[in-house]
Amino acid sequence: MASLNDIRSTFIDYFAGQGHQAVDSSPLVPRNDPTLLFTNAGMVQFKNVFTGVEKRDYSRAVTSQKCVRAGGKHNDLDNVGYTARHHTFFEMLGNFSFGDYFKEQAIAFAWELVTKEFALDASRLLVTVHKSDEEAAVLWRKVAGLSDDRIIRIDNDDNWWRMGDTGPNGPCTEIFYDHGDHIWGGPPGSAEEDGDRFIEIWNLVFMQFEAMADGTTKPLPKPSVDTGMGLERIGALLQGKHDNYDTDLMRDLIEASANASNVDADGPQNIHHRVIADHLRSTSFLIADGVMPSNEGRGYVLRRIMRRAMRHAHLLGTQDPLMHRLVPALVRQMGGHFPELGRAQALITETLQTEETRFRSTLERGLRLLDDELDRLQDGATLPGETAFKLYDTYGFPLDLTQDALREKGRAVDIAGFDSAMAEQKAKARAAWSGSGEAADESVWFDLADKHGSTEFLGYDTETAEGEV
Ligand code: ATP
Ligand code: MG
Ligand code: MG
Ligand code: MG
């Protein structure tokens, strides 16, 4: 059986053999893009090449790009543990044409790789095209011999890619695999499309137009191609699995979690192992790329992912911190292709251990408070925002951690209440600082500083402030 490491190599070798330059993954913190939280697609490192601002000495490239989708528009944090196909950290395999080949060649490469090299059953495949892109539909019939009922026309922005309000944009075409009607879900464009029966494996973007600042659009003189295929998704298919978490690599991490916690990998606690395995990857790779847990910006997103994992570790009943004990398994699996992981191993281990030790001192009390509060509430009632805020403020529970805990119980948080409790506290802190209002008494500030460790936890709202690719 081909491992994920083998499959990554097959992809890169295939496109290298077709004249593509093999380029290393760029770091998770985008080098030249302060508006983007984390690298979330293969094209991020090539943005300036696509716009023509930067020139390279190749016009075709292939990568396996580290991606994190745990904030901003592409936020898959809430999907982890629940869908078969989402991670917060994943590798996006991609081939790129910078003004070189276009639709026909891109479709031909994709079809050949998937049906010949990877030998997927072609009768299980279907594709989407944008409704306006008849050219792509014609090519799918010509190149792949797909019948019309397996070419789904999508009429919304899901199949229209744009870099931003201005700049390159164009239609997408996506390849889906049908896992069969024993799994819930419907074809793309249907009401059940979010199910896991039809899984999107590959997304091809045709950069064909340029949106100008004056609101007009013109065709690009040299159109380009940008594609992305999840390594874990194609890996699941090639290993005869439905679920990304059953691939060799993810399975190894899940077993490491099962061994370290002494809790069966496949029992009812399986969801905790899945979340832990996923979050181990995103947190470790973020630390290896220089992000450290903190209370604002990228560091706070890292802390949120870590603490979420740590609650799941706690639910496994482990007495001692767990996450740092899984780092050797991760380095064994992924350190070969990503040497930065081995270089940062000591830092990752220490950071995870320190953070988990620290969080455990408030986690258990916070969870007890949450349980007590839920006992008091009527069935199905939402958790008052004030309680969620207290958990955040006093016990260090990021809001999404509380939401994750409530989701298991079919409950939700009053978000507006949480926001107003937050706003009230910030106003108090400001009044104390400025020395102007009735709360100018210095002791108010020291109270707050005591509680928060000076600026602790005041950075929450920065996590939604980033822009979009
Ligand atoms: P989905 O609709 O399943 O959420 P997407 O359309 O958001 O996927 P794209 O932005 O098109 O995904 O990314 C390109 C490819 O990367 C997808 O076709 C898929 O194979 C993979 N991918 C996207 N998000 C994830 C994720 N969270 N975990 C694993 N693989 C992913
Ligand atoms: Mg998505
Ligand atoms: Mg999609
Ligand atoms: Mg897509």
PDB file of C-alpha atoms in Angstrom, residues 72-197:
ATOM      1  CA  GLY A  72     -10.566  33.784   8.667  1.00  0.00           C
ATOM      2  CA  LYS A  73     -12.819  32.847   5.779  1.00  0.00           C
ATOM      3  CA  HIS A  74     -11.405  29.349   5.392  1.00  0.00           C
ATOM      4  CA  ASN A  75     -11.987  28.047   8.899  1.00  0.00           C
ATOM      5  CA  ASP A  76     -12.305  24.290   9.191  1.00  0.00           C
ATOM      6  CA  LEU A  77     -11.690  24.084  12.945  1.00  0.00           C
ATOM      7  CA  ASP A  78     -15.308  23.224  13.669  1.00  0.00           C
ATOM      8  CA  ASN A  79     -15.323  20.475  11.065  1.00  0.00           C
ATOM      9  CA  VAL A  80     -12.487  18.529  12.676  1.00  0.00           C
ATOM     10  CA  GLY A  81     -13.727  15.454  14.481  1.00  0.00           C
ATOM     11  CA  TYR A  82     -17.036  15.617  12.639  1.00  0.00           C
ATOM     12  CA  THR A  83     -16.346  15.264   8.907  1.00  0.00           C
ATOM     13  CA  ALA A  84     -14.292  12.582   7.180  1.00  0.00           C
ATOM     14  CA  ARG A  85     -12.465  15.120   5.038  1.00  0.00           C
ATOM     15  CA  HIS A  86     -11.388  18.187   7.005  1.00  0.00           C
ATOM     16  CA  HIS A  87      -8.227  18.968   8.926  1.00  0.00           C
ATOM     17  CA  THR A  88      -6.946  22.219  10.355  1.00  0.00           C
ATOM     18  CA  PHE A  89      -3.538  21.282   8.932  1.00  0.00           C
ATOM     19  CA  PHE A  90      -3.272  19.509   5.610  1.00  0.00           C
ATOM     20  CA  GLU A  91      -1.029  19.324   2.580  1.00  0.00           C
ATOM     21  CA  MET A  92      -2.292  20.763  -0.662  1.00  0.00           C
ATOM     22  CA  LEU A  93      -0.741  19.156  -3.730  1.00  0.00           C
ATOM     23  CA  GLY A  94      -0.736  21.544  -6.658  1.00  0.00           C
ATOM     24  CA  ASN A  95       0.455  22.110 -10.183  1.00  0.00           C
ATOM     25  CA  PHE A  96       0.734  25.644 -11.513  1.00  0.00           C
ATOM     26  CA  SER A  97       1.007  27.239 -14.917  1.00  0.00           C
ATOM     27  CA  PHE A  98       2.200  30.843 -15.018  1.00  0.00           C
ATOM     28  CA  GLY A  99       0.923  31.950 -18.399  1.00  0.00           C
ATOM     29  CA  ASP A 100       1.971  28.613 -19.870  1.00  0.00           C
ATOM     30  CA  TYR A 101      -0.637  25.858 -20.452  1.00  0.00           C
ATOM     31  CA  PHE A 102      -4.330  26.487 -19.824  1.00  0.00           C
ATOM     32  CA  LYS A 103      -7.627  24.607 -19.504  1.00  0.00           C
ATOM     33  CA  GLU A 104      -7.167  21.726 -21.892  1.00  0.00           C
ATOM     34  CA  GLN A 105      -3.724  20.704 -20.699  1.00  0.00           C
ATOM     35  CA  ALA A 106      -4.687  21.181 -17.034  1.00  0.00           C
ATOM     36  CA  ILE A 107      -7.723  18.931 -17.401  1.00  0.00           C
ATOM     37  CA  ALA A 108      -5.692  16.357 -19.340  1.00  0.00           C
ATOM     38  CA  PHE A 109      -2.971  16.241 -16.645  1.00  0.00           C
ATOM     39  CA  ALA A 110      -5.530  15.901 -13.864  1.00  0.00           C
ATOM     40  CA  TRP A 111      -7.477  13.178 -15.605  1.00  0.00           C
ATOM     41  CA  GLU A 112      -4.387  11.189 -16.532  1.00  0.00           C
ATOM     42  CA  LEU A 113      -2.924  11.379 -13.038  1.00  0.00           C
ATOM     43  CA  VAL A 114      -6.140  10.394 -11.308  1.00  0.00           C
ATOM     44  CA  THR A 115      -7.272   7.617 -13.633  1.00  0.00           C
ATOM     45  CA  LYS A 116      -3.953   6.210 -14.934  1.00  0.00           C
ATOM     46  CA  GLU A 117      -1.196   6.962 -12.436  1.00  0.00           C
ATOM     47  CA  PHE A 118      -3.462   6.639  -9.395  1.00  0.00           C
ATOM     48  CA  ALA A 119      -5.848   4.255 -11.186  1.00  0.00           C
ATOM     49  CA  LEU A 120      -9.012   5.503  -9.486  1.00  0.00           C
ATOM     50  CA  ASP A 121     -12.246   3.994 -10.752  1.00  0.00           C
ATOM     51  CA  ALA A 122     -13.329   6.562 -13.372  1.00  0.00           C
ATOM     52  CA  SER A 123     -16.979   5.592 -13.054  1.00  0.00           C
ATOM     53  CA  ARG A 124     -16.976   7.029  -9.509  1.00  0.00           C
ATOM     54  CA  LEU A 125     -15.733  10.435 -10.611  1.00  0.00           C
ATOM     55  CA  LEU A 126     -17.778  13.496 -11.456  1.00  0.00           C
ATOM     56  CA  VAL A 127     -16.849  17.115 -11.977  1.00  0.00           C
ATOM     57  CA  THR A 128     -18.276  20.573 -11.508  1.00  0.00           C
ATOM     58  CA  VAL A 129     -17.777  23.546 -13.796  1.00  0.00           C
ATOM     59  CA  HIS A 130     -18.950  27.134 -13.482  1.00  0.00           C
ATOM     60  CA  LYS A 131     -22.180  27.691 -15.345  1.00  0.00           C
ATOM     61  CA  SER A 132     -20.583  30.297 -17.608  1.00  0.00           C
ATOM     62  CA  ASP A 133     -17.638  28.062 -18.476  1.00  0.00           C
ATOM     63  CA  GLU A 134     -18.983  25.958 -21.351  1.00  0.00           C
ATOM     64  CA  GLU A 135     -15.423  25.625 -22.605  1.00  0.00           C
ATOM     65  CA  ALA A 136     -14.488  23.527 -19.547  1.00  0.00           C
ATOM     66  CA  ALA A 137     -17.578  21.325 -19.937  1.00  0.00           C
ATOM     67  CA  VAL A 138     -16.677  20.659 -23.562  1.00  0.00           C
ATOM     68  CA  LEU A 139     -13.123  19.763 -22.576  1.00  0.00           C
ATOM     69  CA  TRP A 140     -14.264  17.304 -19.894  1.00  0.00           C
ATOM     70  CA  ARG A 141     -16.338  15.541 -22.519  1.00  0.00           C
ATOM     71  CA  LYS A 142     -13.494  15.570 -25.011  1.00  0.00           C
ATOM     72  CA  VAL A 143     -10.538  14.740 -22.751  1.00  0.00           C
ATOM     73  CA  ALA A 144     -12.175  12.441 -20.211  1.00  0.00           C
ATOM     74  CA  GLY A 145     -15.210  11.257 -22.127  1.00  0.00           C
ATOM     75  CA  LEU A 146     -17.479  12.289 -19.269  1.00  0.00           C
ATOM     76  CA  SER A 147     -21.182  12.179 -20.038  1.00  0.00           C
ATOM     77  CA  ASP A 148     -23.235  15.299 -19.441  1.00  0.00           C
ATOM     78  CA  ASP A 149     -24.878  13.997 -16.275  1.00  0.00           C
ATOM     79  CA  ARG A 150     -21.448  13.757 -14.636  1.00  0.00           C
ATOM     80  CA  ILE A 151     -20.602  17.393 -15.387  1.00  0.00           C
ATOM     81  CA  ILE A 152     -22.430  19.518 -12.856  1.00  0.00           C
ATOM     82  CA  ARG A 153     -22.887  23.166 -13.621  1.00  0.00           C
ATOM     83  CA  ILE A 154     -22.588  25.392 -10.595  1.00  0.00           C
ATOM     84  CA  ASP A 155     -24.036  28.846 -10.735  1.00  0.00           C
ATOM     85  CA  ASN A 156     -22.544  30.461  -7.654  1.00  0.00           C
ATOM     86  CA  ASP A 157     -19.328  31.934  -6.320  1.00  0.00           C
ATOM     87  CA  ASP A 158     -18.171  28.530  -5.042  1.00  0.00           C
ATOM     88  CA  ASN A 159     -16.901  27.902  -8.535  1.00  0.00           C
ATOM     89  CA  TRP A 160     -15.525  31.344  -9.179  1.00  0.00           C
ATOM     90  CA  TRP A 161     -12.121  32.070  -7.728  1.00  0.00           C
ATOM     91  CA  ARG A 162     -10.776  35.553  -7.144  1.00  0.00           C
ATOM     92  CA  MET A 163      -7.574  36.744  -5.530  1.00  0.00           C
ATOM     93  CA  GLY A 164      -9.234  39.826  -4.074  1.00  0.00           C
ATOM     94  CA  ASP A 165     -11.544  42.681  -5.083  1.00  0.00           C
ATOM     95  CA  THR A 166      -9.094  43.436  -7.855  1.00  0.00           C
ATOM     96  CA  GLY A 167      -6.625  41.200  -9.662  1.00  0.00           C
ATOM     97  CA  PRO A 168      -6.863  37.775 -11.290  1.00  0.00           C
ATOM     98  CA  ASN A 169     -10.076  35.755 -11.152  1.00  0.00           C
ATOM     99  CA  GLY A 170     -11.802  33.037 -13.109  1.00  0.00           C
ATOM    100  CA  PRO A 171     -13.870  29.869 -13.082  1.00  0.00           C
ATOM    101  CA  CYS A 172     -13.051  26.657 -11.198  1.00  0.00           C
ATOM    102  CA  THR A 173     -13.643  23.062 -12.003  1.00  0.00           C
ATOM    103  CA  GLU A 174     -13.609  20.466  -9.253  1.00  0.00           C
ATOM    104  CA  ILE A 175     -13.247  16.682  -9.274  1.00  0.00           C
ATOM    105  CA  PHE A 176     -15.429  14.711  -6.847  1.00  0.00           C
ATOM    106  CA  TYR A 177     -15.402  11.043  -5.862  1.00  0.00           C
ATOM    107  CA  ASP A 178     -18.637   9.242  -5.039  1.00  0.00           C
ATOM    108  CA  HIS A 179     -18.141   6.895  -2.091  1.00  0.00           C
ATOM    109  CA  GLY A 180     -21.528   5.279  -2.572  1.00  0.00           C
ATOM    110  CA  ASP A 181     -25.009   5.540  -1.177  1.00  0.00           C
ATOM    111  CA  HIS A 182     -24.190   3.877   2.139  1.00  0.00           C
ATOM    112  CA  ILE A 183     -22.803   7.268   3.170  1.00  0.00           C
ATOM    113  CA  TRP A 184     -24.975  10.307   3.714  1.00  0.00           C
ATOM    114  CA  GLY A 185     -24.571  13.196   1.305  1.00  0.00           C
ATOM    115  CA  GLY A 186     -25.565  14.490  -2.108  1.00  0.00           C
ATOM    116  CA  PRO A 187     -23.755  15.705  -5.228  1.00  0.00           C
ATOM    117  CA  PRO A 188     -22.306  19.227  -5.336  1.00  0.00           C
ATOM    118  CA  GLY A 189     -24.986  21.827  -5.790  1.00  0.00           C
ATOM    119  CA  SER A 190     -27.604  19.699  -4.024  1.00  0.00           C
ATOM    120  CA  ALA A 191     -29.106  20.300  -0.596  1.00  0.00           C
ATOM    121  CA  GLU A 192     -27.033  17.463   0.911  1.00  0.00           C
ATOM    122  CA  GLU A 193     -23.711  18.537  -0.567  1.00  0.00           C
ATOM    123  CA  ASP A 194     -22.088  18.984   2.848  1.00  0.00           C
ATOM    124  CA  GLY A 195     -22.314  15.274   3.553  1.00  0.00           C
ATOM    125  CA  ASP A 196     -19.322  13.000   3.053  1.00  0.00           C
ATOM    126  CA  ARG A 197     -20.647  10.808   0.251  1.00  0.00           C
TER     127      ARG A 197
END
